[in-house]
Coordinates of C-alpha atoms and ligand atoms in Angstrom, one line a residue:
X1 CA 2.6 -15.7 26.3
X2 CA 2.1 -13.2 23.8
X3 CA 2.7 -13.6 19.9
X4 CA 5.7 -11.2 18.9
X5 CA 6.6 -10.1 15.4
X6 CA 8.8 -7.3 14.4
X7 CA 7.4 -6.0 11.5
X8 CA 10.3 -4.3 9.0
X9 CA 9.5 -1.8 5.9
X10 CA 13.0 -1.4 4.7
X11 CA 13.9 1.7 2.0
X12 CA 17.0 2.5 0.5
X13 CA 17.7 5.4 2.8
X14 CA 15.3 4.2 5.8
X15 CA 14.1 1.3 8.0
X16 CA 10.2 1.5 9.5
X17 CA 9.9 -0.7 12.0
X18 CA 6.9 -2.0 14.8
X19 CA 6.5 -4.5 17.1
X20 CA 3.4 -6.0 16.7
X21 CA 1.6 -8.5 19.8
X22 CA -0.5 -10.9 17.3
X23 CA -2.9 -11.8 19.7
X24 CA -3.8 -8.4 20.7
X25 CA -3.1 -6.4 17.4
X26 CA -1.3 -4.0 19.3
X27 CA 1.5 -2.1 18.2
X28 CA 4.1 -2.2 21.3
X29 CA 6.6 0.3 19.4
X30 CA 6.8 2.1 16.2
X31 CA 10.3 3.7 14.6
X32 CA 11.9 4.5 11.8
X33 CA 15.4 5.5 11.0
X34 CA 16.0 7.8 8.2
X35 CA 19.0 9.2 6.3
X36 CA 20.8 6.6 6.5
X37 CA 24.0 7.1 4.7
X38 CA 23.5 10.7 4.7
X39 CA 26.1 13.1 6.9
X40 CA 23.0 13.3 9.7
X41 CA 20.8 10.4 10.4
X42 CA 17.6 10.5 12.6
X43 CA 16.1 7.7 14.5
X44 CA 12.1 8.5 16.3
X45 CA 11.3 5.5 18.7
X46 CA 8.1 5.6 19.9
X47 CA 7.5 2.8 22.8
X48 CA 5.8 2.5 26.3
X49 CA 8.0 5.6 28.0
X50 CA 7.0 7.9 24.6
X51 CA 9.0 9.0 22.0
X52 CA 12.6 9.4 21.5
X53 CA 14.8 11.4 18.9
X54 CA 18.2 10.8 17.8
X55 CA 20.3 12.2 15.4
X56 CA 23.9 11.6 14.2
X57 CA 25.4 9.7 11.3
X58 CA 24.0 6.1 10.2
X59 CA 26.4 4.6 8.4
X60 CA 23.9 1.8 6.5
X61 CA 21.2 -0.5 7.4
X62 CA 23.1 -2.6 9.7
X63 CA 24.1 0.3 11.7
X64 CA 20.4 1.3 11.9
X65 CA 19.2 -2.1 13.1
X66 CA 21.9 -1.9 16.0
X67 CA 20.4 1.6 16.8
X68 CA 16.9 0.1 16.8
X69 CA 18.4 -2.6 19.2
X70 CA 19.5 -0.1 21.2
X71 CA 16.5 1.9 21.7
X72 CA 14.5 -1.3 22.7
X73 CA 17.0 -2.3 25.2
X74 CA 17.4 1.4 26.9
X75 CA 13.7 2.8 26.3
X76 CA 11.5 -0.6 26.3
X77 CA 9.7 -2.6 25.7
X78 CA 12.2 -5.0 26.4
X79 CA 12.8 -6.9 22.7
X80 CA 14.2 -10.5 23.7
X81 CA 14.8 -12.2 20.7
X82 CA 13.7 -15.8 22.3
X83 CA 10.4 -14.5 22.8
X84 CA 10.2 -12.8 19.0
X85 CA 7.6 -15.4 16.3
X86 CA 9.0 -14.0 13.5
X87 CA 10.6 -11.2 11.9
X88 CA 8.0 -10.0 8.5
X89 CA 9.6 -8.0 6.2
X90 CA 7.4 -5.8 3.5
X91 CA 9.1 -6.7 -0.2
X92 CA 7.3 -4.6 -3.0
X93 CA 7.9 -6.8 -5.9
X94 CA 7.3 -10.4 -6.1
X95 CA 6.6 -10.7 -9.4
X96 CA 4.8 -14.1 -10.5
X97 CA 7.0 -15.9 -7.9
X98 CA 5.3 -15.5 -5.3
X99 CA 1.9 -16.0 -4.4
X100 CA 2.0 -15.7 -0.8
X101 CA 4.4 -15.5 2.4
X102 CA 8.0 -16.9 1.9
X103 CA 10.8 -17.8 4.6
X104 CA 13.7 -15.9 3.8
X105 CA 16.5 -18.4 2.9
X106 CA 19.7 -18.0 0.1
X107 CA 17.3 -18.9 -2.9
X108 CA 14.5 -16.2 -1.7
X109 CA 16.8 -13.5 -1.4
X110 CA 18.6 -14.5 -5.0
X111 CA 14.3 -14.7 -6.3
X112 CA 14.0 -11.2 -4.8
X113 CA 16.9 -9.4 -6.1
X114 CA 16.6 -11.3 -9.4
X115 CA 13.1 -9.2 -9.6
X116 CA 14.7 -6.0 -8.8
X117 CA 14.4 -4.5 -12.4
X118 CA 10.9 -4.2 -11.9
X119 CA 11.5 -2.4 -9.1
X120 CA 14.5 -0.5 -8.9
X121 CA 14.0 1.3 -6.1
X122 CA 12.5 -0.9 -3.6
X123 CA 13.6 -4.1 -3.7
X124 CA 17.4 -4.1 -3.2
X125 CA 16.5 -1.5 -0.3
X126 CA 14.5 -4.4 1.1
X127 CA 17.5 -6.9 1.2
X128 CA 19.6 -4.3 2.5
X129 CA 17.0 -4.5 5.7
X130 CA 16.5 -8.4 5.5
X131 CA 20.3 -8.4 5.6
X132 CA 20.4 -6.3 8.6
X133 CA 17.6 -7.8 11.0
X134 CA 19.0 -11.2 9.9
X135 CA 22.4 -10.0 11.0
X136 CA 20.7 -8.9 14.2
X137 CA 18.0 -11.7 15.0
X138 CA 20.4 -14.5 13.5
X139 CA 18.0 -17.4 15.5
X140 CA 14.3 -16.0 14.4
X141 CA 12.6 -17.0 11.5
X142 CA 12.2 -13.7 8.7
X143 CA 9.6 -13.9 6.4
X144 CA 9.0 -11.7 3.3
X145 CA 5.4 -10.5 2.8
X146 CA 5.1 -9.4 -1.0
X147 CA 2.7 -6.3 -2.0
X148 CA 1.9 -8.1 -5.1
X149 CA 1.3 -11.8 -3.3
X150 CA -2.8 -10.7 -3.1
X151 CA -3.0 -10.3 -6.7
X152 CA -1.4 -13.6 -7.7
X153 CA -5.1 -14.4 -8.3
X154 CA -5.8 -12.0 -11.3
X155 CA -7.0 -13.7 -14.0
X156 CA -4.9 -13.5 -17.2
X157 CA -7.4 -11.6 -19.2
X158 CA -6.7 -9.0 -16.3
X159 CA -2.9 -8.8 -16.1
X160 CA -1.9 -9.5 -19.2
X161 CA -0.9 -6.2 -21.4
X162 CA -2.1 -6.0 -24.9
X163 CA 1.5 -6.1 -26.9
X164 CA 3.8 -8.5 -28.3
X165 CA 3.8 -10.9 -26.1
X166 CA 7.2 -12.1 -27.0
X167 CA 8.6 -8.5 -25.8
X168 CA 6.3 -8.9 -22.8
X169 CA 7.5 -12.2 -21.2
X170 CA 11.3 -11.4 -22.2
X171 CA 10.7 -8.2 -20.1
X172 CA 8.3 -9.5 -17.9
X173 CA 6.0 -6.9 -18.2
X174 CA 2.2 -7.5 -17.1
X175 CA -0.2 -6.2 -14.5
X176 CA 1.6 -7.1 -10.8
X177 CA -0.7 -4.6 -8.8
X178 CA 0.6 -3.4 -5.4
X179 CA -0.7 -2.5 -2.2
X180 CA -1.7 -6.2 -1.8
X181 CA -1.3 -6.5 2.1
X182 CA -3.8 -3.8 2.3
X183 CA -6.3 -4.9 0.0
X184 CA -6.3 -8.4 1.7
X185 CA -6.3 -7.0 5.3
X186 CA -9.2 -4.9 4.2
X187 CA -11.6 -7.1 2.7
X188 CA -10.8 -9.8 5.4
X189 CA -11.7 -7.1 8.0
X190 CA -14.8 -6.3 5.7
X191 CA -16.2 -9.9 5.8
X192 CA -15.5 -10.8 9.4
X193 CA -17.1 -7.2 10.6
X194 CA -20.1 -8.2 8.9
X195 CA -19.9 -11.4 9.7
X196 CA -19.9 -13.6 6.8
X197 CA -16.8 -16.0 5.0
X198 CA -15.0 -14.1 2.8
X199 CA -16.3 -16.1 -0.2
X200 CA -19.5 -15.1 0.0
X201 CA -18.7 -11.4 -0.5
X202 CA -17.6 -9.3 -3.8
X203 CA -15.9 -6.2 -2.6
X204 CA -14.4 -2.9 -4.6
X205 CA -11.3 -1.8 -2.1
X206 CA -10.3 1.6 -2.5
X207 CA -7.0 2.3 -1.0
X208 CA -6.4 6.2 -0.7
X209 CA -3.3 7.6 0.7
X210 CA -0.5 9.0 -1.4
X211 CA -0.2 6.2 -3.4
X212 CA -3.6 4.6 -4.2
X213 CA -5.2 1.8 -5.5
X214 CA -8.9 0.2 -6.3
X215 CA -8.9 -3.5 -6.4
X216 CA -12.1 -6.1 -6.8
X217 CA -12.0 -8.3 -4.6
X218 CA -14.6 -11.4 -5.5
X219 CA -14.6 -14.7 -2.2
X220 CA -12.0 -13.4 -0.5
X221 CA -9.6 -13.2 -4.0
X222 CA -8.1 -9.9 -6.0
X223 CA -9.6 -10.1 -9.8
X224 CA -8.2 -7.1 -11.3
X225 CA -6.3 -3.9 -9.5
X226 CA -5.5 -0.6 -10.9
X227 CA -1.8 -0.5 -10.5
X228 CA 0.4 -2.3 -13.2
X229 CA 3.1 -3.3 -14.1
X230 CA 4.5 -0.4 -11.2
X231 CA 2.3 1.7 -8.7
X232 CA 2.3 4.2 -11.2
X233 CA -1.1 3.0 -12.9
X234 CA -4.4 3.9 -12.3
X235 CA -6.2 6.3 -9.8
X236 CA -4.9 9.6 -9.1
X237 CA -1.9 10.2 -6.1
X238 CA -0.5 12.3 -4.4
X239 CA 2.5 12.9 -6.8
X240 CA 1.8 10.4 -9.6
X241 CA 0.0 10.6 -12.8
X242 CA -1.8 7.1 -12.8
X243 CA -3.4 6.3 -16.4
X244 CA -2.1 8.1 -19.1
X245 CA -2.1 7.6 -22.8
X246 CA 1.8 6.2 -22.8
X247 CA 1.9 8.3 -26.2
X248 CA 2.5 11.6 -24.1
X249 CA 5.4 10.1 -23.6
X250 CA 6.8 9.6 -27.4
X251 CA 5.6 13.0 -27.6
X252 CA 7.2 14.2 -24.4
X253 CA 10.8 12.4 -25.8
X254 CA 10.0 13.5 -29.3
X255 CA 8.9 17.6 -29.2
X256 CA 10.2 17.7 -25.9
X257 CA 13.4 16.2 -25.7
X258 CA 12.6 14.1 -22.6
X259 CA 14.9 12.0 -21.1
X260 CA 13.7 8.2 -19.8
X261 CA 15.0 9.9 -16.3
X262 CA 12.7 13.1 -16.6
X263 CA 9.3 11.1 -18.0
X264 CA 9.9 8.9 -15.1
X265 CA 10.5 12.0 -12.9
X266 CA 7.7 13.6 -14.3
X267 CA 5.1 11.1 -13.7
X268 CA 5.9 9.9 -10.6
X269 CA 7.3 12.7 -8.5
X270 CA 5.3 15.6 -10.2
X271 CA 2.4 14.4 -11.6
X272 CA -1.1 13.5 -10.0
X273 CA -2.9 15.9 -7.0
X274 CA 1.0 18.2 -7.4
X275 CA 1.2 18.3 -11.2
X276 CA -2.7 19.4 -11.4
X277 CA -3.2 22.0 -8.6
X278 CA -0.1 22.1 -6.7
X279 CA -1.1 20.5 -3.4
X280 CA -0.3 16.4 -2.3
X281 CA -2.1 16.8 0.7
X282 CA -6.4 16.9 0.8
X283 CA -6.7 19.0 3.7
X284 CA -4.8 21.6 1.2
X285 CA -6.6 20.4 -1.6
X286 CA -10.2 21.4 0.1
X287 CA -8.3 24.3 1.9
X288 CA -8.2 25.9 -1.9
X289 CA -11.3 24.7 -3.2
X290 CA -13.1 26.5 -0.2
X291 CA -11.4 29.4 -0.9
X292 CA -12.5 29.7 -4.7
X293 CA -9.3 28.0 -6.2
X294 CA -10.9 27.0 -10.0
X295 CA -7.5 25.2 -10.6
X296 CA -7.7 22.7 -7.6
X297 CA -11.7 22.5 -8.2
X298 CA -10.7 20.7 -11.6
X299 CA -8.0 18.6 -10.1
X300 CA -10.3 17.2 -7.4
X301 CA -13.0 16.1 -10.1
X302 CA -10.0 14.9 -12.2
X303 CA -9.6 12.8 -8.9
X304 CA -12.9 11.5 -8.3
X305 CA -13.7 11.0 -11.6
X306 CA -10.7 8.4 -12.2
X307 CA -12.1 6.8 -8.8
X308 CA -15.9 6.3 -9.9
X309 CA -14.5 5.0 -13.5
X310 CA -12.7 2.0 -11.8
X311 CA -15.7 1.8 -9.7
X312 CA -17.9 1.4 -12.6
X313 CA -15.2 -1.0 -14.9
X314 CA -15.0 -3.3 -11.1
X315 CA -18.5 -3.4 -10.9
X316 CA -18.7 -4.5 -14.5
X317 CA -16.2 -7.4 -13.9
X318 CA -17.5 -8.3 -10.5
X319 CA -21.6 -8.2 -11.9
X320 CA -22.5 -7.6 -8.6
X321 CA -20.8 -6.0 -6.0
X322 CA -21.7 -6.3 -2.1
X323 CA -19.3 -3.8 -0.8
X324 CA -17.3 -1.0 -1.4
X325 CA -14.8 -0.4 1.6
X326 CA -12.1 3.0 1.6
X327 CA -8.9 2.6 3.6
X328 CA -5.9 4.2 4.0
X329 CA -5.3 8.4 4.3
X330 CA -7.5 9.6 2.3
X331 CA -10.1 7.2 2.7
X332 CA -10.2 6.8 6.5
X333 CA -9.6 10.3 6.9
X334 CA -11.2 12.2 4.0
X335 CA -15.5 12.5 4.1
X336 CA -15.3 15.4 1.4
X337 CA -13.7 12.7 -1.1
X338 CA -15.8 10.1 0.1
X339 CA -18.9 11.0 -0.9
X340 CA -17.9 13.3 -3.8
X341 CA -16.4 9.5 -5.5
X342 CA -18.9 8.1 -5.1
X343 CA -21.4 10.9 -5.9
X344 CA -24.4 10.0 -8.5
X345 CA -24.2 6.7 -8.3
X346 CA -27.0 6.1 -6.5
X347 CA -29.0 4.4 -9.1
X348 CA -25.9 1.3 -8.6
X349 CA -27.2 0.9 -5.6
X350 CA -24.2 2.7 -3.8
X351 CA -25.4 5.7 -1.1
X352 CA -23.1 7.5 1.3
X353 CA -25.3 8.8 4.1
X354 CA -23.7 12.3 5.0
X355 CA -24.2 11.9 8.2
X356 CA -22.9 8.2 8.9
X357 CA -20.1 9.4 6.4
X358 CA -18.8 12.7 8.6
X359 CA -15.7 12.7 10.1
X360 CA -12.2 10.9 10.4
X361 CA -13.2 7.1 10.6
X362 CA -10.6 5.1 13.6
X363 CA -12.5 2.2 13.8
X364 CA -14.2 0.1 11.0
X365 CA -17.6 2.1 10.1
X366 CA -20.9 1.4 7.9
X367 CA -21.7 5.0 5.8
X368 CA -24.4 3.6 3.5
X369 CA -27.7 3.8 5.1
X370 CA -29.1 0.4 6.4
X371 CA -31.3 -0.7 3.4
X372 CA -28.8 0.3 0.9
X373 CA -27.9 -2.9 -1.9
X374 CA -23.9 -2.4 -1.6
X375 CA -22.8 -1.7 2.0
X376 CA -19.9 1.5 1.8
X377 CA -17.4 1.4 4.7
X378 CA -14.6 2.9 6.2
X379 CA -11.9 0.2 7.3
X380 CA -8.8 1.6 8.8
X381 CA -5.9 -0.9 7.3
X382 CA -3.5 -2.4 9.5
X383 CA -0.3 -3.7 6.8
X384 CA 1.9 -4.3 9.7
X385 CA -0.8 -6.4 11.8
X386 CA -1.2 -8.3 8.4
X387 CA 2.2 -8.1 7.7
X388 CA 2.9 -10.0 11.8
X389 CA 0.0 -12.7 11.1
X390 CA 0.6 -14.0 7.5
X391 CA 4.8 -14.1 9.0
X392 CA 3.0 -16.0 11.6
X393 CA 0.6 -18.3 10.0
X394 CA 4.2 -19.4 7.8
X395 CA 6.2 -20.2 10.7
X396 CA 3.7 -22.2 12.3
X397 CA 2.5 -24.0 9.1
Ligands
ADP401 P1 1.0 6.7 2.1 O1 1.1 5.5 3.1 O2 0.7 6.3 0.7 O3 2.2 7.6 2.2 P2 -1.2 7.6 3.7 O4 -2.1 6.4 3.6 O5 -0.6 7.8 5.0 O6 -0.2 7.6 2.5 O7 -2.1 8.9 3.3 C1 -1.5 10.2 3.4 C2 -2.5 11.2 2.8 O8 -3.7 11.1 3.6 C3 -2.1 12.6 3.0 O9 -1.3 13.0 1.9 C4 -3.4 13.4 3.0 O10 -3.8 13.7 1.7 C5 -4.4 12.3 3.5 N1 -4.9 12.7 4.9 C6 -4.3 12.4 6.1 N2 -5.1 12.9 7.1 C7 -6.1 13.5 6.5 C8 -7.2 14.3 7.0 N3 -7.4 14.5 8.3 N4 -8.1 14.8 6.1 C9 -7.9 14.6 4.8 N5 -6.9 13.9 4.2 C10 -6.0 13.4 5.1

């Protein structure tokens, strides 16, 4: 019998969803319900008869889930909830609670919405969907799978914040990172494709898509990420700033009579690839370049730039690094940006062969040439499928 976990991603306004067979990896259906709480809702259920499209009010998450339920039981595959492991749910924010899967009971949902201040956004969306699949699968075990778990390992010289530390416990504020589920798939997929244990390896993640993330990665553990406190530091994204000297920011409130509101606007809706050329999306972004854009030239070496920096400050921190692995939109998809970030940097022992690099990557590939010190790869990531087994691996002890 087949290992079943539904895999939820719950937002304030939406619920991604996929069915995930453990034992195969495979993804048996895909959805996500959106505007909910808006006058129109939509619903796109992809499963074995292809896709279907609904639209018509959704009143809140629980109405969604139903939906869901309903698409399953009328288009397939057929979602018994006997035969379901576990229900994973993505959480964003687990703060220094927790350092690794947790079984959703009263006390973990109080732990999660007691870290909602540090993020606003995402984690009372994410009860709102624990609430709902609970309500829906009352007899399966949920589990919460944290973004920040992976980077429960980061030394203190790496997430603590240089300021009054006083200020900084009372507010909690210190490096949390994000993306963890990624990172960890990633550098797990890394070490078993080359087959070696995961502590024998050092390895500099890059995660690309909109958001994105580097983290170093040394046995198997994260030892310093580029996104703080909130995804909003480090690399470059699609619509956020990453580092910045948080004096613009005085200076923004000061000469520019900023609101907290607008600085957070600013930076994370209109800031990074959008703020500096106008495009989120690559394909644009080289679509301009090609065509002489001088504006977009500069924001793509802006990008790169901020990439091989963390590259260099990783390597630093790591002293030697085996492997340097790119995931997610960007990174699986994007050849231009993977050898221009890594450009010059030959000397580090770190080569992209054009040739091994071209292309979109679907399957885990090697782009450095054979002899080459620090093995570059593309690794497709998979959060759901890590997402399904770490759910797993906690119900089964
Ligand atoms: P997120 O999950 O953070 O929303 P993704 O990992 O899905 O983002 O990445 C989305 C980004 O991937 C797009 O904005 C685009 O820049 C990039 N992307 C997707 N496909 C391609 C492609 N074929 N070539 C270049 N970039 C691509």
């Amino acid at each position: 019998m087949s290992t079943l976990v539904l895999v939820i991603n719950s937002g304030s306004s939406s619920i991604k969803y996929q069915l995930v067979d453990v034992d195969t990896h495979e993804a048996l259906a895909t959805g996500l319900v959106e505007r909910i709480g808006l006058a129109v809702g939509r619903l796109k259920h992809e499963g074995p008869n292809g896709d279907v499209v609904l639209e018509q009010p959704i009143a809140n998450h629980e109405a969604g889930m139903e939906l869901v339920l309903a698409q399953f039981a009328e288009h397939g595959p057929a979602l018994d909830p006997a035969t379901l492991t576990a229900v994973g749910h993505r959480v964003v924010q687990g703060g220094d609670v927790f350092d690794g899967p947790a079984l959703i009971d009263d006390t973990v949902i109080a732990q999660i919405a007691d870290l909602a201040p540090l993020a606003p956004l995402h984690n009372p969306a994410h009860l709102d969907g624990i609430r709902a699949a609970q309500a829906a699968f009352p007899q399966v075990p949920h589990v919460a799978i944290f973004d920040t778990a992976f980077h429960r390992t980061l030394p203190p010289e790496a997430y603590t914040y240089a300021i009054d530390q006083k200020v900084a416990h009372e507010f909690r504020i210190r490096r949390y990172g994000a993306h963890g589920t990624s990172h960890k798939f990633v550098s797990r997929t890394v070490a078993e494709h080359l087959g070696k244990d995961v502590s024998e390896l050092n390895t500099i993640v890059l995660h690309l898509g909109n958001g994105a993330s580097a983290t170093a990665v040394r046995g198997g553990q994260s030892v310093e990420t580029s996104m703080g406190l909130t995804p909003l530091e480090g690399l470059v994204m699609g619509t956020r700033s990453g580092d910045i000297d948080p004096a613009a920011l005085f200076h923004l409130a000061r000469q520019g009579g900023y609101s907290i509101d607008q600085l957070d606007d600013l930076l994370n809706r209109r800031s990074g690839m959008l703020g500096l050329c106008g495009h989120t999306d690559m394909r644009d972004v080289h679509d301009a370049v090609a065509a002489g854009d001088e504006v977009t030239e500069t924001a793509l070496k802006v990008y790169y730039h901020r990439i091989k920096g963390y590259v260099g400050q990783y390597m630093a921190h790591l002293g030697h690094v085996d492997v340097i692995a790119f995931t997610a939109g960007i990174g699986e998809n994007d050849d231009i940006v993977r050898l221009g970030a890594l450009a010059g940097l030959e000397k580090f022992g770190i080569v992209v062969d054009p040739e091994r690099n071209a292309g979109r990557k679907k399957q885990i590939t090697v782009i450095s040439p054979d002899d080459a010190p620090v093995t570059v790869l593309v690794v497709p990531t998979n959060e759901e499928l890590e997402i399904a087994r770490q759910s797993v691996e906690l119900v089964r002890g």
